Every structure is written in C-alpha cells, then in structure tokens.
Tab-separated table of C-alpha atoms in Angstrom:
chain	number	residue	atom	x	y	z
A	1224	MET	CA	0.039	-0.035	-0.082
A	1225	LYS	CA	1.307	3.525	-0.918
A	1226	PHE	CA	0.014	7.001	-0.555
A	1227	ILE	CA	1.317	10.550	-1.033
A	1228	VAL	CA	0.137	13.400	1.254
A	1229	SER	CA	1.258	16.907	2.341
A	1230	SER	CA	3.317	16.682	5.475
A	1231	SER	CA	1.789	19.900	7.004
A	1232	ALA	CA	-1.791	18.739	6.186
A	1233	LEU	CA	-1.165	15.378	7.739
A	1234	LEU	CA	0.509	16.968	10.812
A	1235	LYS	CA	-2.558	19.249	11.309
A	1236	GLN	CA	-4.984	16.355	11.249
A	1237	LEU	CA	-2.856	14.211	13.609
A	1238	SER	CA	-2.365	17.084	16.040
A	1239	SER	CA	-6.026	17.640	16.242
A	1240	ILE	CA	-6.753	14.183	17.457
A	1241	ASN	CA	-3.414	13.281	19.254
A	1242	GLY	CA	-4.922	14.314	22.654
A	1243	VAL	CA	-6.723	11.085	22.879
A	1244	VAL	CA	-3.561	8.906	22.704
A	1245	THR	CA	-2.254	8.158	26.205
A	1246	ASN	CA	1.373	7.224	27.170
A	1247	ASN	CA	0.452	3.961	28.992
A	1248	PRO	CA	-2.751	2.711	27.510
A	1249	VAL	CA	-4.550	-0.405	28.711
A	1250	VAL	CA	-3.928	-2.027	25.378
A	1251	PRO	CA	-0.509	-1.299	23.715
A	1252	ILE	CA	-2.051	-0.911	20.227
A	1253	LEU	CA	-3.671	2.301	21.393
A	1254	GLU	CA	-0.286	3.974	21.293
A	1255	ASN	CA	-0.887	4.020	17.517
A	1256	PHE	CA	-3.107	5.947	15.045
A	1257	LEU	CA	-5.263	3.753	12.910
A	1258	PHE	CA	-4.685	4.668	9.151
A	1259	GLU	CA	-7.363	3.438	6.690
A	1260	ILE	CA	-7.390	4.363	3.069
A	1261	ASN	CA	-10.607	4.056	0.966
A	1262	ASN	CA	-10.985	5.672	-2.488
A	1263	SER	CA	-8.075	8.096	-1.856
A	1264	VAL	CA	-9.541	9.272	1.455
A	1265	LEU	CA	-7.302	8.671	4.486
A	1266	THR	CA	-9.230	8.132	7.711
A	1267	ILE	CA	-7.228	8.450	11.013
A	1268	THR	CA	-8.502	7.158	14.239
A	1269	ALA	CA	-7.050	7.616	17.696
A	1270	SER	CA	-8.642	6.009	20.799
A	1271	ASP	CA	-8.251	5.257	24.594
A	1272	LEU	CA	-11.292	2.906	24.679
A	1273	GLU	CA	-13.280	5.539	26.449
A	1274	THR	CA	-12.946	8.212	23.859
A	1275	SER	CA	-12.113	7.999	20.125
A	1276	MET	CA	-11.447	10.826	17.594
A	1277	ILE	CA	-11.583	10.358	13.788
A	1278	THR	CA	-10.515	12.755	11.082
A	1279	GLU	CA	-10.181	12.448	7.305
A	1280	LEU	CA	-8.168	14.033	4.532
A	1281	GLN	CA	-7.623	13.463	0.772
A	1282	VAL	CA	-4.493	11.714	-0.334
A	1283	GLU	CA	-3.004	10.371	-3.555
A	1284	ALA	CA	-3.463	6.512	-3.498
A	1285	LYS	CA	-4.155	3.832	-5.988
A	1286	GLU	CA	-5.068	1.155	-3.535
A	1287	ASN	CA	-7.035	0.763	-0.339
A	1288	GLY	CA	-5.571	-0.629	2.973
A	1289	ARG	CA	-5.087	-0.355	6.772
A	1290	ILE	CA	-2.193	0.028	9.179
A	1291	ALA	CA	-1.654	1.005	12.843
A	1292	ALA	CA	1.078	3.696	12.958
A	1293	PRO	CA	3.017	4.629	16.088
A	1294	ALA	CA	1.727	8.098	17.137
A	1295	ARG	CA	4.629	9.683	18.939
A	1296	ILE	CA	7.401	8.942	16.416
A	1297	LEU	CA	5.169	9.759	13.492
A	1298	LEU	CA	4.253	13.212	15.002
A	1299	ASP	CA	7.791	14.069	15.960
A	1300	THR	CA	8.954	13.280	12.403
A	1301	LEU	CA	6.281	15.349	10.744
A	1302	LYS	CA	6.855	18.360	13.228
A	1303	ASN	CA	10.477	18.447	12.112
A	1304	LEU	CA	9.909	18.154	8.295
A	1305	PRO	CA	9.395	21.265	6.201
A	1306	ASP	CA	6.081	21.491	4.265
A	1307	GLN	CA	6.376	19.066	1.302
A	1308	PRO	CA	4.688	15.988	-0.135
A	1309	VAL	CA	5.678	12.806	1.596
A	1310	THR	CA	5.244	9.255	0.375
A	1311	PHE	CA	4.172	6.478	2.726
A	1312	THR	CA	4.993	2.937	1.603
A	1313	ILE	CA	3.460	0.226	3.730
A	1314	ASP	CA	4.428	-3.463	3.722
A	1315	GLU	CA	1.192	-5.152	4.803
A	1316	GLU	CA	2.957	-8.358	5.646
A	1317	THR	CA	5.759	-7.023	7.986
A	1318	TYR	CA	3.774	-3.938	8.957
A	1319	THR	CA	6.806	-1.686	8.094
A	1320	ILE	CA	6.093	1.894	7.282
A	1321	GLU	CA	8.530	3.824	5.201
A	1322	ILE	CA	8.267	7.563	4.760
A	1323	SER	CA	10.094	9.216	1.913
A	1324	SER	CA	10.636	13.005	1.709
A	1325	SER	CA	12.982	15.270	-0.182
A	1326	ASN	CA	15.141	15.171	2.976
A	1327	GLY	CA	15.520	11.448	3.191
A	1328	ARG	CA	13.849	8.160	4.257
A	1329	TYR	CA	12.404	7.186	7.622
A	1330	LYS	CA	11.508	3.635	8.495
A	1331	LEU	CA	9.227	2.730	11.389
A	1332	SER	CA	7.370	-0.410	12.513
A	1333	GLY	CA	3.574	-0.354	12.640
A	1334	GLU	CA	1.153	-2.905	13.855
A	1335	ASN	CA	-1.728	-5.019	12.471
A	1336	ALA	CA	-4.686	-2.800	12.053
A	1337	THR	CA	-7.165	-5.624	12.896
A	1338	ASP	CA	-5.890	-5.420	16.595
A	1339	PHE	CA	-7.198	-1.909	16.843
A	1340	PRO	CA	-10.480	-1.746	18.790
A	1341	ARG	CA	-13.712	-1.058	16.873
A	1342	VAL	CA	-15.213	2.402	17.310
A	1343	PRO	CA	-18.882	2.336	18.354
A	1344	VAL	CA	-21.444	3.641	15.914
A	1345	VAL	CA	-24.674	5.506	16.792
A	1346	GLN	CA	-27.922	3.549	16.324
A	1347	GLY	CA	-31.337	4.713	17.273
A	1348	GLY	CA	-30.032	7.727	19.175
A	1349	ASN	CA	-31.253	11.309	19.593
A	1350	ALA	CA	-29.643	14.245	17.835
A	1351	ILE	CA	-29.258	18.091	18.360
A	1352	GLU	CA	-27.062	20.759	16.677
A	1353	ILE	CA	-25.172	23.242	18.727
A	1354	PRO	CA	-23.119	26.076	17.238
A	1355	SER	CA	-19.346	25.498	18.034
A	1356	ASN	CA	-18.934	28.973	19.714
A	1357	VAL	CA	-21.816	28.122	22.099
A	1358	LEU	CA	-20.533	24.674	22.948
A	1359	SER	CA	-17.018	26.068	23.520
A	1360	ARG	CA	-18.363	28.755	25.810
A	1361	ALA	CA	-20.452	26.197	27.813
A	1362	ILE	CA	-17.400	24.021	28.290
A	1363	ASN	CA	-15.191	26.977	29.334
A	1364	LYS	CA	-17.824	28.159	31.839
A	1365	THR	CA	-18.210	24.823	33.639
A	1366	ILE	CA	-15.166	22.618	33.096
A	1367	PHE	CA	-13.003	24.097	35.897
A	1368	ALA	CA	-15.546	23.072	38.499
A	1369	VAL	CA	-15.522	19.351	37.533
A	1370	SER	CA	-14.560	17.106	40.348
A	1371	ASN	CA	-11.301	14.868	40.323
A	1372	ASP	CA	-12.834	12.475	42.940
A	1373	GLU	CA	-12.980	9.001	41.270
A	1374	LEU	CA	-15.096	7.816	44.178
A	1375	ARG	CA	-17.934	10.046	42.893
A	1376	PRO	CA	-17.679	9.292	39.211
A	1377	ALA	CA	-20.861	11.240	38.208
A	1378	MET	CA	-19.190	14.578	39.272
A	1379	THR	CA	-16.098	13.754	37.120
A	1380	GLY	CA	-18.100	14.886	34.059
A	1381	ILE	CA	-20.313	17.657	32.940
A	1382	PHE	CA	-24.036	17.119	33.186
A	1383	VAL	CA	-25.886	18.150	30.019
A	1384	GLN	CA	-29.637	18.588	30.382
A	1385	LEU	CA	-31.592	18.906	27.062
A	1386	ARG	CA	-35.069	20.473	27.472
A	1387	SER	CA	-37.795	21.617	25.158
A	1388	ASP	CA	-36.910	25.344	26.025
A	1389	ASN	CA	-33.263	25.279	26.996
A	1390	VAL	CA	-30.033	23.388	27.302
A	1391	THR	CA	-28.243	23.378	30.636
A	1392	PHE	CA	-24.648	22.461	31.490
A	1393	VAL	CA	-23.710	21.790	35.120
A	1394	ALA	CA	-20.482	20.948	36.884
A	1395	THR	CA	-19.778	20.540	40.589
A	1396	ASP	CA	-17.067	19.323	42.856
A	1397	GLY	CA	-19.013	19.497	46.102
A	1398	HIS	CA	-17.481	22.835	47.107
A	1399	ARG	CA	-18.855	24.872	44.117
A	1400	LEU	CA	-21.385	24.418	41.407
A	1401	LEU	CA	-21.619	25.993	37.887
A	1402	ARG	CA	-24.887	26.181	35.898
A	1403	TYR	CA	-24.660	27.507	32.432
A	1404	ARG	CA	-27.953	27.637	30.640
A	1405	ARG	CA	-28.799	28.523	26.879
A	1406	THR	CA	-32.318	29.492	26.006
A	1407	ASP	CA	-31.557	29.607	22.202
A	1408	ILE	CA	-31.022	25.834	21.957
A	1409	ALA	CA	-33.743	23.305	22.589
A	1410	THR	CA	-34.747	19.741	21.673
A	1411	SER	CA	-38.179	18.118	21.239
A	1412	GLN	CA	-36.857	14.969	23.038
A	1413	GLU	CA	-35.886	15.716	26.579
A	1414	ALA	CA	-32.811	13.942	27.828
A	1415	SER	CA	-29.802	14.163	30.152
A	1416	LEU	CA	-26.248	12.737	29.860
A	1417	ILE	CA	-22.940	13.066	31.695
A	1418	ILE	CA	-19.982	13.660	29.377
A	1419	PRO	CA	-16.565	12.907	30.756
A	1420	ARG	CA	-14.103	15.771	31.455
A	1421	LYS	CA	-11.417	14.338	29.075
A	1422	ALA	CA	-13.969	14.352	26.167
A	1423	PHE	CA	-14.934	17.878	26.635
A	1424	THR	CA	-11.277	19.085	27.170
A	1425	LEU	CA	-10.411	17.402	23.784
A	1426	LEU	CA	-13.419	18.931	22.131
A	1427	LYS	CA	-12.683	22.329	23.501
A	1428	SER	CA	-9.165	22.315	21.930
A	1429	THR	CA	-10.473	21.036	18.583
A	1430	LEU	CA	-13.560	23.200	18.072
A	1431	PRO	CA	-13.114	25.780	15.318
A	1432	ALA	CA	-13.044	29.462	16.277
A	1433	GLU	CA	-15.559	30.440	13.560
A	1434	ALA	CA	-19.129	29.455	14.310
A	1435	THR	CA	-19.727	25.908	12.865
A	1436	ALA	CA	-22.629	23.535	13.462
A	1437	VAL	CA	-21.709	20.703	15.774
A	1438	ARG	CA	-24.009	17.752	15.505
A	1439	VAL	CA	-24.462	15.877	18.696
A	1440	GLU	CA	-25.933	12.499	18.711
A	1441	PHE	CA	-26.287	10.210	21.700
A	1442	ASN	CA	-27.765	6.919	22.869
A	1443	GLN	CA	-27.791	5.163	26.276
A	1444	SER	CA	-23.986	4.598	26.281
A	1445	ASN	CA	-22.229	6.945	23.941
A	1446	ALA	CA	-22.245	10.527	22.690
A	1447	PHE	CA	-21.098	11.375	19.091
A	1448	PHE	CA	-19.889	14.889	18.104
A	1449	SER	CA	-19.228	15.707	14.415
A	1450	PHE	CA	-18.181	18.955	12.720
A	1451	ASP	CA	-16.026	19.839	9.561
A	1452	ASN	CA	-14.004	16.568	9.083
A	1453	ILE	CA	-13.675	15.576	12.650
A	1454	ARG	CA	-15.763	13.102	14.666
A	1455	MET	CA	-15.507	12.281	18.312
A	1456	ILE	CA	-17.134	9.474	20.185
A	1457	CYS	CA	-17.136	9.146	23.984
A	1458	ARG	CA	-18.616	6.766	26.473
A	1459	LEU	CA	-21.031	8.473	28.782
A	1460	ILE	CA	-20.742	8.294	32.604
A	1461	ASP	CA	-23.438	5.846	33.578
A	1462	GLU	CA	-24.238	7.234	36.959
A	1463	ARG	CA	-27.013	9.344	38.594
A	1464	TYR	CA	-26.077	13.058	38.713
A	1465	PRO	CA	-26.746	14.843	42.072
A	1466	ASP	CA	-29.969	16.787	42.243
A	1467	TYR	CA	-28.297	20.170	41.593
A	1468	GLU	CA	-31.576	22.222	41.706
A	1469	ASN	CA	-32.067	21.254	45.248
A	1470	VAL	CA	-28.594	22.654	46.358
A	1471	ILE	CA	-29.242	26.147	44.943
A	1472	PRO	CA	-30.639	28.285	47.856
A	1473	VAL	CA	-33.827	30.217	46.932
A	1474	GLN	CA	-34.114	32.576	49.941
A	1475	ASN	CA	-31.074	34.895	49.848
A	1476	PRO	CA	-31.999	38.106	51.607
A	1477	ASN	CA	-28.423	39.597	51.640
A	1478	LYS	CA	-27.350	40.907	48.327
A	1479	LEU	CA	-24.029	42.487	47.412
A	1480	VAL	CA	-23.372	44.330	44.121
A	1481	ILE	CA	-19.677	45.177	43.392
A	1482	ASP	CA	-17.275	45.804	40.527
A	1483	ARG	CA	-15.953	42.412	39.397
A	1484	ALA	CA	-12.410	43.608	38.537
A	1485	ALA	CA	-11.970	45.383	41.909
A	1486	LEU	CA	-13.097	42.331	43.902
A	1487	LEU	CA	-10.954	40.068	41.749
A	1488	SER	CA	-7.738	41.935	42.254
A	1489	SER	CA	-8.426	42.440	45.991
A	1490	VAL	CA	-9.017	38.652	46.473
A	1491	ARG	CA	-5.878	38.028	44.457
A	1492	ARG	CA	-3.778	40.315	46.707
A	1493	ILE	CA	-5.370	39.242	50.028
A	1494	SER	CA	-5.027	35.414	49.235
A	1495	ILE	CA	-1.256	35.859	49.263
A	1496	TYR	CA	-1.670	36.210	53.013
A	1497	SER	CA	-4.080	33.336	53.581
A	1498	ASN	CA	-3.238	29.963	55.024
A	1499	LYS	CA	-1.613	27.830	52.280
A	1500	THR	CA	-3.698	24.845	53.157
A	1501	THR	CA	-7.156	26.311	53.553
A	1502	HIS	CA	-6.790	29.404	51.310
A	1503	GLN	CA	-9.393	30.935	53.668
A	1504	ILE	CA	-10.371	34.629	53.162
A	1505	ARG	CA	-12.963	36.539	55.145
A	1506	LEU	CA	-15.610	38.840	53.683
A	1507	LYS	CA	-17.102	41.306	56.219
A	1508	LEU	CA	-20.217	43.142	55.026
A	1509	THR	CA	-21.434	46.325	56.791
A	1510	GLY	CA	-23.478	49.005	55.070
A	1511	SER	CA	-21.919	49.994	51.770
A	1512	GLU	CA	-18.437	48.592	52.635
A	1513	LEU	CA	-16.926	45.227	52.041
A	1514	GLN	CA	-13.905	44.301	54.049
A	1515	VAL	CA	-11.718	41.409	52.560
A	1516	SER	CA	-9.127	39.955	54.949
A	1517	ALA	CA	-6.976	36.865	55.509
A	1518	GLU	CA	-4.507	35.629	58.118
A	1519	ASP	CA	-1.969	32.842	58.315
A	1520	LEU	CA	-1.478	32.182	61.988
A	1521	ASP	CA	1.480	29.832	61.305
A	1522	PHE	CA	3.452	32.622	59.866
A	1523	SER	CA	1.833	35.655	61.534
A	1524	ASN	CA	0.848	36.964	58.154
A	1525	GLU	CA	-2.284	39.089	57.670
A	1526	ALA	CA	-3.883	41.531	55.297
A	1527	ASN	CA	-7.079	43.378	54.869
A	1528	GLU	CA	-8.647	45.728	52.290
A	1529	ARG	CA	-11.804	47.821	52.101
A	1530	LEU	CA	-13.923	48.063	49.037
A	1531	THR	CA	-17.074	50.124	48.354
A	1532	CYS	CA	-20.100	48.225	47.242
A	1533	GLN	CA	-23.879	48.175	47.230
A	1534	TYR	CA	-25.211	45.973	49.927
A	1535	GLU	CA	-28.666	45.220	51.031
A	1536	GLY	CA	-29.155	43.057	54.154
A	1537	GLU	CA	-27.851	42.377	57.599
A	1538	ASP	CA	-24.260	42.841	58.594
A	1539	MET	CA	-22.400	39.570	58.227
A	1540	GLU	CA	-19.069	37.855	58.120
A	1541	ILE	CA	-18.486	34.816	55.806
A	1542	GLY	CA	-15.358	32.799	54.783
A	1543	PHE	CA	-14.570	31.416	51.454
A	1544	ASN	CA	-11.717	29.438	49.766
A	1545	ALA	CA	-9.896	32.187	47.834
A	1546	LYS	CA	-8.906	29.697	44.903
A	1547	PHE	CA	-12.497	28.992	44.245
A	1548	LEU	CA	-13.565	32.649	44.304
A	1549	LEU	CA	-10.731	33.577	41.979
A	1550	GLU	CA	-11.624	30.951	39.460
A	1551	MET	CA	-15.248	31.984	39.404
A	1552	LEU	CA	-14.573	35.720	39.197
A	1553	ASN	CA	-12.222	35.049	36.307
A	1554	ASN	CA	-14.986	33.189	34.467
A	1555	ILE	CA	-17.528	36.041	34.595
A	1556	ASP	CA	-17.629	38.619	31.793
A	1557	SER	CA	-19.908	41.252	33.315
A	1558	ASP	CA	-18.309	44.393	34.682
A	1559	GLU	CA	-20.406	44.102	37.796
A	1560	ILE	CA	-21.433	41.036	39.757
A	1561	THR	CA	-24.046	40.215	42.379
A	1562	PHE	CA	-23.353	38.044	45.396
A	1563	GLU	CA	-26.421	36.661	47.104
A	1564	LEU	CA	-26.030	35.311	50.600
A	1565	SER	CA	-28.305	33.971	53.349
A	1566	THR	CA	-26.280	32.916	56.374
A	1567	PRO	CA	-22.531	32.455	57.026
A	1568	ASN	CA	-22.922	28.657	56.795
A	1569	ARG	CA	-25.025	28.416	53.689
A	1570	ALA	CA	-23.856	28.558	50.041
A	1571	GLY	CA	-23.424	31.929	48.307
A	1572	LEU	CA	-24.578	32.587	44.698
A	1573	LEU	CA	-22.388	34.542	42.358
A	1574	MET	CA	-23.924	35.914	39.113
A	1575	PRO	CA	-23.216	38.452	36.508
A	1576	ILE	CA	-25.434	41.587	36.670
A	1577	VAL	CA	-25.769	41.446	32.788
A	1578	ASN	CA	-25.944	38.069	31.080
A	1579	GLU	CA	-24.975	37.697	27.387
A	1580	ASP	CA	-27.810	37.199	24.995
A	1581	ASN	CA	-29.713	33.905	25.434
A	1582	GLU	CA	-27.522	32.751	28.360
A	1583	ASN	CA	-27.877	32.437	32.120
A	1584	VAL	CA	-24.795	31.851	34.383
A	1585	LEU	CA	-25.161	30.872	38.030
A	1586	MET	CA	-22.223	29.990	40.248
A	1587	LEU	CA	-22.553	28.607	43.732
A	1588	VAL	CA	-19.793	28.430	46.268
A	1589	MET	CA	-19.831	26.741	49.693
A	1590	PRO	CA	-18.452	28.860	52.549
A	1591	VAL	CA	-15.646	27.768	54.926
A	1592	MET	CA	-16.080	27.976	58.698
A	1593	LEU	CA	-14.615	30.949	60.328
A	1594	ASN	CA	-12.919	30.497	63.716
A	1595	ASN	CA	-15.413	32.953	65.463
A	1596	TYR	CA	-18.435	30.617	65.004
A	1597	VAL	CA	-16.893	27.336	66.073
C-alpha cells in the first residue's frame, strides 16, 4: 500500500486528534493511530477505549488498505519536516512503514490494524445541533468546577440537560457548582447525559473558532460529536447526577453588588496572606463597605482591604476558599457582579449583573467555617 500526502496537512490532522492517545494505554495498540485508506480518503482514528477521535483527509493513493502507525514517532517526524509532499509505503505483511521525503527516508514499524479496537457507531439515538462557539463557551464556563474524585464518578463529568426550552450544562465538585443555561437551543426529546471531562477538554481544543454547526448524537451509552471533518465518540458516565436544583438556595435576603475587577484583584492580593492549606479569606459586609481579609497564624501573616459596594441586608461575616472565588470571578464577563447570601454557613450565589444574549450563568460556592463561630 502506498500514498502521498502533504506533511503539514497530515500533521494538522494528527495534532487535532493526538490528545486522545495516552502514554500507558490499557492495550498497547492504542499508542498508535489507525490509518485506513478508501478511495483516496485517509481516515485516521485515535482511541483510549473511552474516547475516540476520527479525522479524514484527501491523499493520492491507488489502492485501499489499513495499518496502525506509532503516534509519537510519526508526530515528531512530521513536526520536524518542512512542508512538502511525503510518500508512505507500507508493507502489509511485515507492517513496516517507510516515509520518503525530499530530505530522506524514515522507517518505522507499525502494527496489524485488525488489533485496533472497533469504534462504536450510533444507532437509534437522539440528535441536536449546537453552534461550536456556544458549545465552546459552555465548556469553558463549567469545566474548571468538575470534580477529580474518582469515588464520585458522576461528578467527574459535565451534566448536560436537554429540554424543550433550553439546554443546561452543570459541573460541581461538592465545594462549588456552575450552571450554564442556553435558551436559544432546545430539543423536542428531553434527555440528560454526563459527558466525561477528558472528552470535553479534547473537544474544547479542537472546536473551530468560527461558528460551525456541531452535530451531537447520543444513545444510552455513547455521545457522538461531528463537525467539519472531525468526529468524536465518547462513552457516557453511567451514573446518577446529584439533584443540583435542590442545592441552589432560593431565599437569599443579603445581596451584594460590586465591581468584578475590583473584587478579583483584591481577593488575588489578600489570598497571598491566607493559610496555604485552607486558602481561607474573610468577607465582612457592613453597610456599603466590604472588608476582605486573611490571616495565616502559622507565619503571623495578615492583610485586609476595604472596598465600596452596594449591599442590602444584615451585617455579616463569611469565609470562602480564595482559589474557588478567583476561578469563578475570572469566568464572569460582566463588569459588575451580584453576590447573594443568606447565612454564614450556607452557600453563596455569584452571578453576572448582565448576562449575554440567550444565556444564564449561575455560580454557587460553599463557605468555609470561620474561627469565630466554632
């Protein structure tokens, strides 16, 4: 089997799906890309059994065939070649791959393509189309709050809820919760699925910047994403997601409105003086003033700042993990934010004052206990 392809075109396609390939896969064959040629179209597959990505490109070829090509050495070779046509010659009996370029010849050993796991196909599933920029934004707004706790597998993914009037993306790690809702996307068949973090991370880095329709199909066990010449298949997390609506407090009589950038930079400075284990900072609300403070008793470090704000409610002191607050404030686009609070031991809600068109962002953060109410 023999084919000719542009080195830069091949490199671009391999790089777009290379994130799936792991260094120590369960099955050694998964350290390879699967190359399949059919009618001068080269289909390349990368998989880790949980997630698979497939891409296609046109090549010059007179015959069809399949081979598993080692991912790392192939990528490193192409990265260091100038843009030029390269010829792949494959011996289907010894699985030897020879790459010829104007610079020289490179010989590497492939593997039998039949050992490569089969990629699942969608059958009898549901489908929805989401613009790539919307999907990308939804992933960015939620992925940082996904849990790493393997003992609670449902929380290691993003919960996607499809309804007749909106689509909601939810992520939580037990300490904070992100809910991103779009009212411009809906589906006639309501459904919910949990997409693993790795799949969405790969998707985020592959989605085109310009608005492209992403077709999402899913059945009981897998989700399929397709756009341009790329397809991704991932196994869904088969668990029950926590009832997130129940966690969001409804009665929040204390409302703080403040400039996002001012609060962000203040928390960033004050957090330098917080305890390096708990990252605890204290917010003290009185009248139209917010006092942000932190102390690290182990090293006798302390800091506090005063900020002007609009506050309605009773005077209160509440503690938060500075790292969580910083991540959340960094993920809000609005110039001003509202912080809704009830009591010092109940979750606070962080929201932009102005939402973008057709979207609703809600962030929940659990407080940390302050010493003065132990």
